């Protein structure tokens, strides 16, 4: 491919990075906050509990000052539902409102645009007790939560993300501690997609409400998108890749953008007698919602091959492991890709391919809401973290991002995971992603002091040159 005339990143490109409340804040049951599903789940063995995390709740000022030092234009963080509404509905906890007001105002003080995720894997436990997303009332619960956020923060927050990785909540919910299947459920697939239907309705209503309250503000979904490759040029493998692309990726964006159920997913659900119950008017609600942009998390591509109905397939270990579904597709180790220390494939070119494909399907501006390398970092005696492996990962991805911009893909910004070290979904804080090192361990030993990693200085230069100097 000829890449002679490369475009630059737009002048107002939103360079930043991301976190989520339950993974970074700590103080998980303090200051009036109620428990979420994350606070009551059984912790994966040897991983830190969520009472301290990076202690961002207490140290947000220091952390945002460090982000400002890197030159951030935006900071993507999530608002914990149970900090605002400890029971999920009902009484508002003013301390929670005050806290996020301070976080938002601190960002604005440094001219950092807050990019707020409304829901990042943290359903209130009180609502889980009432049936969670399987209860149709969950749509109203979420809309009420959205209203509280928009009323309190909408004057200053211009960019909103609805639900983080709804596709992962649906496909690997138990792994990240979210999916609640009511006792006695016989058709788990139907139940899962019914919950998914309620989330889609909740998202659609929240998008419409924001546009009514703040016509200038912008809102979009934030799924985890991994373009799916066929394992070979066998037509059967191509069909398998299409199935998995639909189930893993396009289903969520087809609904968010066009308000329609993806036909391949619908057929798959029909085959399993698992189509969700759709009430009159539901599809009008879906169609009425229009995102202004697409946020998406990208870590790697996935590769699949065809599968026979009798196959014994691996259901997939986590967010990034290609899944299998007997009779449809099965995960395949792509021999062309290296893996991280934690077994996730690394595919920067696939990042470009994913952006191209998304843009040709949806034609909306896009922002990368997560991308990054989970690795073991070492703090040296003189307070340094030489994470050249992270720089290499990010550099190769930003190169591809730039090529995608040259391809004509409208990219608004780039927010790698994560701004600061935090607790991983299921592998503890030893799996680090941040530009800022936090001196703590899964045993919660350490000073919690912050250290600038080598990637901190590198990213600062990237932002300063608007992505021109990646060395
Ligand atoms: C995404 C999530 O799936 O990946 C984040 O939105 C998560 O919450 C990130 O932390 C990295 O995954 P993990 O499992 O390494 O924490």
Short mmCIF file of N, CA, C and O and ligand atoms in Angstrom, two decimals, residues 23 120-121 164-165 224 297 299 319 344 370 417 424-427 431 433, ligand 1:
data_model
loop_
_atom_site.label_atom_id
_atom_site.label_comp_id
_atom_site.label_asym_id
_atom_site.label_seq_id
_atom_site.Cartn_x
_atom_site.Cartn_y
_atom_site.Cartn_z
N UNK A 23 -12.54 0.45 39.36
CA UNK A 23 -11.18 -0.06 39.24
C UNK A 23 -10.11 0.90 39.79
O UNK A 23 -9.01 0.49 40.08
N UNK A 120 -20.00 1.58 33.89
CA UNK A 120 -18.83 0.76 33.59
C UNK A 120 -18.82 -0.44 34.53
O UNK A 120 -18.16 -0.42 35.58
N UNK A 121 -19.57 -1.46 34.22
CA UNK A 121 -19.54 -2.76 34.91
C UNK A 121 -19.97 -2.70 36.38
O UNK A 121 -19.58 -3.59 37.14
N UNK A 164 -20.27 0.97 29.00
CA UNK A 164 -18.99 0.41 28.59
C UNK A 164 -19.14 -1.06 28.23
O UNK A 164 -19.65 -1.86 29.03
N UNK A 165 -18.69 -1.40 27.03
CA UNK A 165 -18.60 -2.80 26.59
C UNK A 165 -19.86 -3.60 26.87
O UNK A 165 -19.81 -4.66 27.52
N UNK A 224 -16.64 -2.92 22.90
CA UNK A 224 -15.28 -3.42 22.66
C UNK A 224 -15.30 -4.04 21.27
O UNK A 224 -15.99 -5.04 21.04
N UNK A 297 -13.51 0.44 22.41
CA UNK A 297 -12.30 -0.09 23.02
C UNK A 297 -11.69 -1.10 22.06
O UNK A 297 -12.39 -1.97 21.54
N UNK A 299 -8.39 -3.76 21.74
CA UNK A 299 -7.17 -4.38 22.27
C UNK A 299 -6.51 -5.28 21.23
O UNK A 299 -5.29 -5.37 21.17
N UNK A 319 -12.36 -11.15 27.73
CA UNK A 319 -12.81 -10.18 26.73
C UNK A 319 -12.13 -10.38 25.37
O UNK A 319 -12.74 -10.17 24.34
N UNK A 344 -2.92 -11.86 25.49
CA UNK A 344 -3.78 -11.19 24.50
C UNK A 344 -2.97 -10.93 23.24
O UNK A 344 -1.82 -10.47 23.31
N UNK A 370 -10.50 2.92 24.72
CA UNK A 370 -9.50 2.08 25.40
C UNK A 370 -8.62 1.42 24.35
O UNK A 370 -9.09 1.08 23.26
N UNK A 417 -6.04 2.85 27.62
CA UNK A 417 -6.26 2.28 28.94
C UNK A 417 -4.90 1.98 29.50
O UNK A 417 -4.17 1.21 28.89
N UNK A 424 -7.27 -4.54 37.46
CA UNK A 424 -7.81 -5.14 36.24
C UNK A 424 -9.15 -5.84 36.53
O UNK A 424 -9.49 -6.07 37.69
N UNK A 425 -9.88 -6.17 35.48
CA UNK A 425 -11.19 -6.79 35.71
C UNK A 425 -11.09 -8.11 36.49
O UNK A 425 -11.94 -8.41 37.30
N UNK A 426 -10.05 -8.89 36.21
CA UNK A 426 -9.97 -10.18 36.91
C UNK A 426 -8.53 -10.63 37.17
O UNK A 426 -8.30 -11.75 37.58
N UNK A 427 -7.56 -9.72 36.91
CA UNK A 427 -6.17 -10.14 37.12
C UNK A 427 -5.38 -9.22 38.05
O UNK A 427 -4.15 -9.19 38.02
N UNK A 431 -1.43 -6.54 36.91
CA UNK A 431 -1.54 -6.34 35.46
C UNK A 431 -1.74 -4.84 35.26
O UNK A 431 -2.84 -4.32 35.36
N UNK A 433 -1.52 -1.03 33.42
CA UNK A 433 -1.75 -0.39 32.12
C UNK A 433 -1.35 1.08 32.11
O UNK A 433 -1.29 1.70 31.06
C1 LIG B 1 -11.89 -3.58 29.06
C2 LIG B 1 -12.62 -2.93 30.19
O1 LIG B 1 -12.53 -4.77 28.76
O2 LIG B 1 -10.58 -3.96 29.23
C3 LIG B 1 -11.75 -2.43 31.33
O3 LIG B 1 -13.47 -1.90 29.74
C4 LIG B 1 -10.62 -3.40 31.54
O4 LIG B 1 -12.56 -2.26 32.46
C5 LIG B 1 -9.78 -3.45 30.28
O5 LIG B 1 -9.83 -3.16 32.67
C6 LIG B 1 -8.56 -4.33 30.39
O6 LIG B 1 -8.97 -5.60 30.75
P1 LIG B 1 -8.35 -6.36 32.00
O7 LIG B 1 -9.14 -7.62 32.10
O8 LIG B 1 -6.94 -6.57 31.69
O9 LIG B 1 -8.56 -5.46 33.17
#
